[in-house]
Short mmCIF file of C-alpha atoms in Angstrom, two decimals:
data_model
loop_
_atom_site.label_atom_id
_atom_site.label_comp_id
_atom_site.label_asym_id
_atom_site.label_seq_id
_atom_site.Cartn_x
_atom_site.Cartn_y
_atom_site.Cartn_z
CA MET N 295 0.00 0.00 0.00
CA LYS N 296 1.32 3.43 -0.94
CA LEU N 297 0.03 6.63 0.53
CA VAL N 298 0.50 10.26 -0.47
CA LEU N 299 -0.13 12.86 2.23
CA LEU N 300 -0.94 16.52 1.62
CA PRO N 301 -1.48 19.09 4.33
CA ALA N 302 -3.55 21.47 2.26
CA VAL N 303 -3.49 25.11 3.16
CA GLN N 304 -3.06 26.70 -0.21
CA VAL N 305 -6.08 26.62 -2.43
CA GLN N 306 -3.98 26.29 -5.60
CA ALA N 307 -2.01 23.32 -4.24
CA ASN N 308 -5.22 21.63 -3.15
CA GLU N 309 -6.77 22.15 -6.60
CA GLU N 310 -3.73 20.62 -8.33
CA TYR N 311 -3.76 17.74 -5.87
CA GLN N 312 -7.45 17.10 -6.54
CA VAL N 313 -6.82 17.15 -10.31
CA LEU N 314 -4.09 14.53 -9.85
CA ALA N 315 -6.16 12.35 -7.49
CA ASN N 316 -9.20 12.45 -9.81
CA SER N 317 -6.99 11.66 -12.82
CA TRP N 318 -5.85 8.52 -11.00
CA ARG N 319 -9.32 7.65 -9.75
CA TYR N 320 -10.95 7.79 -13.19
CA SER N 321 -8.05 6.31 -15.19
CA SER N 322 -8.20 2.85 -16.74
CA ALA N 323 -5.08 1.85 -14.76
CA PHE N 324 -6.77 2.55 -11.40
CA SER N 325 -5.90 0.00 -8.71
CA ASN N 326 -5.24 -0.21 -4.98
CA LYS N 327 -1.49 0.28 -5.47
CA LEU N 328 -1.80 3.98 -4.68
CA PHE N 329 -3.98 5.92 -2.25
CA PHE N 330 -4.37 9.68 -1.94
CA THR N 331 -5.33 11.40 1.30
CA VAL N 332 -5.45 14.96 2.63
CA VAL N 333 -4.71 16.24 6.12
CA ASP N 334 -5.95 19.79 6.61
CA TYR N 335 -3.72 21.84 8.90
CA ASP N 336 -6.70 23.63 10.47
CA GLU N 337 -8.37 20.36 11.45
CA GLY N 338 -5.29 18.24 12.16
CA ALA N 339 -2.47 20.55 13.23
CA ASP N 340 -1.34 18.06 15.87
CA VAL N 341 -0.55 15.55 13.10
CA PHE N 342 2.41 17.63 12.02
CA GLN N 343 4.12 17.52 15.40
CA GLN N 344 3.07 14.20 16.82
CA ILE N 345 4.04 10.64 16.06
CA ILE N 346 1.95 8.69 13.58
CA ASN N 347 1.80 4.95 13.08
CA VAL N 348 2.96 3.55 9.80
CA ILE N 349 2.28 -0.03 8.82
CA LYS N 350 5.54 -1.83 8.26
CA SER N 351 5.39 -5.32 6.82
CA ASP N 352 7.80 -7.94 8.04
CA GLU N 353 9.59 -9.09 4.87
CA GLU N 354 11.32 -12.02 6.53
CA LYS N 355 8.16 -13.74 7.75
CA PRO N 356 5.60 -14.24 4.99
CA GLY N 357 2.04 -14.14 6.24
CA ALA N 358 3.05 -12.50 9.52
CA SER N 359 0.90 -9.70 10.88
CA PRO N 360 2.12 -6.18 10.09
CA GLN N 361 4.10 -4.39 12.76
CA LEU N 362 3.46 -0.80 13.75
CA SER N 363 6.47 1.47 13.79
CA SER N 364 6.59 5.12 14.77
CA LEU N 365 7.54 7.87 12.38
CA LYS N 366 8.04 11.50 13.34
CA LEU N 367 6.99 13.86 10.57
CA ASN N 368 8.80 17.03 11.78
CA MET N 369 6.90 19.28 9.38
CA ASN N 370 6.53 22.94 10.14
CA SER N 371 5.22 24.23 6.82
CA ALA N 372 2.38 23.35 4.53
CA PRO N 373 1.54 22.22 1.93
CA THR N 374 3.76 19.13 1.93
CA PHE N 375 3.43 16.19 -0.42
CA MET N 376 4.70 12.92 1.01
CA ASN N 377 4.88 9.35 -0.21
CA PHE N 378 4.61 6.55 2.33
CA PRO N 379 6.12 3.41 0.77
CA PRO N 380 4.50 0.00 1.36
CA LYS N 381 7.52 -1.23 3.34
CA GLY N 382 9.81 0.70 5.61
CA LYS N 383 9.87 4.33 6.61
CA PRO N 384 9.76 7.25 4.17
CA LYS N 385 13.15 8.51 3.01
CA ARG N 386 14.15 12.06 2.23
CA ALA N 387 13.24 11.60 -1.45
CA ASP N 388 9.70 10.60 -0.40
CA THR N 389 8.97 14.26 0.40
CA PHE N 390 8.23 16.34 -2.69
CA ASP N 391 10.56 19.35 -3.17
CA LEU N 392 7.82 21.96 -3.46
CA GLN N 393 10.12 25.00 -3.37
CA ARG N 394 12.23 23.83 -6.31
CA ILE N 395 9.66 22.15 -8.58
CA GLY N 396 6.32 23.78 -7.76
CA PHE N 397 3.02 21.96 -7.28
CA ALA N 398 1.61 21.48 -10.79
CA ALA N 399 -0.32 18.23 -11.16
CA GLU N 400 1.98 17.12 -13.99
CA GLN N 401 5.07 17.56 -11.80
CA LEU N 402 3.40 15.66 -8.97
CA ALA N 403 2.51 12.84 -11.37
CA LYS N 404 6.13 12.63 -12.52
CA TRP N 405 7.35 12.52 -8.90
CA ILE N 406 4.83 9.79 -8.02
CA ALA N 407 5.99 7.78 -11.05
CA ASP N 408 9.61 8.11 -9.86
CA ARG N 409 8.76 7.01 -6.32
CA THR N 410 6.12 4.33 -6.96
CA ASP N 411 6.35 3.22 -10.62
CA VAL N 412 2.69 4.16 -10.99
CA HIS N 413 2.19 6.38 -14.05
CA ILE N 414 -0.73 8.81 -13.93
CA ARG N 415 -1.93 10.69 -17.00
CA VAL N 416 -3.28 14.04 -15.82
CA PHE N 417 -6.73 15.00 -17.12
CA ARG N 418 -7.74 18.56 -16.37
CA PRO N 419 -11.43 19.50 -16.23
CA PRO N 420 -12.47 21.94 -18.97
CA ASN N 421 -12.15 25.60 -18.06
CA TYR N 422 -14.92 27.71 -19.57
CA SER N 423 -13.98 30.99 -17.88
CA GLY N 424 -12.09 32.30 -20.95
CA THR N 425 -15.01 31.52 -23.25
CA ILE N 426 -17.50 33.16 -20.88
CA ALA N 427 -15.28 36.26 -20.48
CA LEU N 428 -14.95 36.61 -24.26
CA ALA N 429 -18.72 36.24 -24.73
CA LEU N 430 -19.35 38.91 -22.08
CA LEU N 431 -16.82 41.27 -23.68
CA VAL N 432 -18.34 40.83 -27.15
CA SER N 433 -21.83 41.35 -25.69
CA LEU N 434 -20.73 44.48 -23.85
CA VAL N 435 -19.01 46.01 -26.89
CA GLY N 436 -21.90 45.02 -29.18
CA GLY N 437 -24.46 46.47 -26.75
CA LEU N 438 -22.48 49.71 -26.43
CA LEU N 439 -22.19 50.07 -30.20
CA TYR N 440 -25.90 49.32 -30.60
CA LEU N 441 -26.91 51.93 -28.02
CA ARG N 442 -24.58 54.57 -29.52
CA ARG N 443 -25.24 53.65 -33.17
CA ASN N 444 -26.32 57.19 -34.07
CA ASN N 445 -23.20 58.84 -32.56
CA LEU N 446 -19.94 56.84 -32.88
CA GLU N 447 -17.54 59.74 -32.45
CA PHE N 448 -16.29 58.33 -29.12
CA ILE N 449 -14.34 55.75 -31.19
CA TYR N 450 -12.14 58.60 -32.49
CA ASN N 451 -11.49 60.05 -29.01
CA LYS N 452 -7.67 60.19 -28.59
CA THR N 453 -7.82 60.66 -24.81
CA GLY N 454 -9.88 57.50 -24.34
CA TRP N 455 -7.52 55.43 -26.46
CA ALA N 456 -4.51 56.88 -24.61
CA MET N 457 -6.02 55.95 -21.23
CA ALA N 458 -6.78 52.44 -22.46
CA ALA N 459 -3.21 52.05 -23.77
CA LEU N 460 -1.75 53.24 -20.44
CA CYS N 461 -3.90 50.72 -18.54
CA VAL N 462 -2.63 47.90 -20.77
CA VAL N 463 1.01 49.03 -20.34
CA PHE N 464 0.70 49.24 -16.54
CA ALA N 465 -0.98 45.84 -16.38
CA MET N 466 1.71 44.21 -18.52
CA THR N 467 4.62 45.68 -16.53
CA SER N 468 3.15 44.92 -13.12
CA GLY N 469 4.44 42.27 -10.73
CA GLN N 470 1.14 40.43 -11.06
CA MET N 471 1.82 39.78 -14.75
CA TRP N 472 5.30 38.48 -13.87
CA ASN N 473 3.72 36.13 -11.31
CA HIS N 474 1.15 35.01 -13.87
CA ILE N 475 3.81 34.18 -16.48
CA ARG N 476 6.49 32.68 -14.21
CA GLY N 477 4.25 30.99 -11.64
CA PRO N 478 6.69 31.30 -8.72
CA PRO N 479 6.04 29.33 -5.52
CA TYR N 480 3.90 30.98 -2.88
CA ALA N 481 6.56 30.71 -0.15
CA HIS N 482 10.36 30.46 -0.15
CA LYS N 483 12.51 28.82 2.51
CA ASN N 484 15.90 30.35 3.26
CA PRO N 485 18.42 27.45 3.34
CA GLN N 486 20.75 29.30 5.76
CA ASN N 487 18.34 29.97 8.63
CA GLY N 488 15.23 27.97 7.64
CA GLN N 489 13.00 31.07 7.70
CA VAL N 490 9.97 30.87 5.39
CA SER N 491 8.99 34.06 3.54
CA ILE N 492 5.69 34.55 1.77
CA GLU N 493 5.53 36.49 -1.49
CA LEU N 494 2.46 38.60 -2.12
#
């Protein structure tokens, strides 16, 4: 039995995790080789500092009952993606390097394939927000042109076009556009002192 644990605090990380879990659940290769679970920090904060029991099979005695061994998580930040192997305790590589790789569902699927040999093809649900926004924009412009059909001189207004151009320039040079293009992680951990800083 393999288990992946996610303490979900970030909405984006939780959405990517759900996309990955649903891709596995509805795939033709679905089996009981891999299980996904979520531990919410708000509801289970003690999980991150206490000892949990991990089932450890005794390889030397076939048919013997599983033994319970203790494992200290020592996590102080969330979200964290972990793989619990079927035998033994998790190693360092069983914790996903979120700061370096990010939390896209495709990256998580690749990491799971490396750790468990279970390959998951990620299926994203359709996103209709772009289509709806375009339809609203066309409706708005069409409605405005219909209402002002007798007087269309506002189209030749230089001040209006200049203001619109400035808004586009400011939007494209803003930090938000950089974040949208680059997709940097939400938080960074300083390797020297371990301090976590959050980027807004």
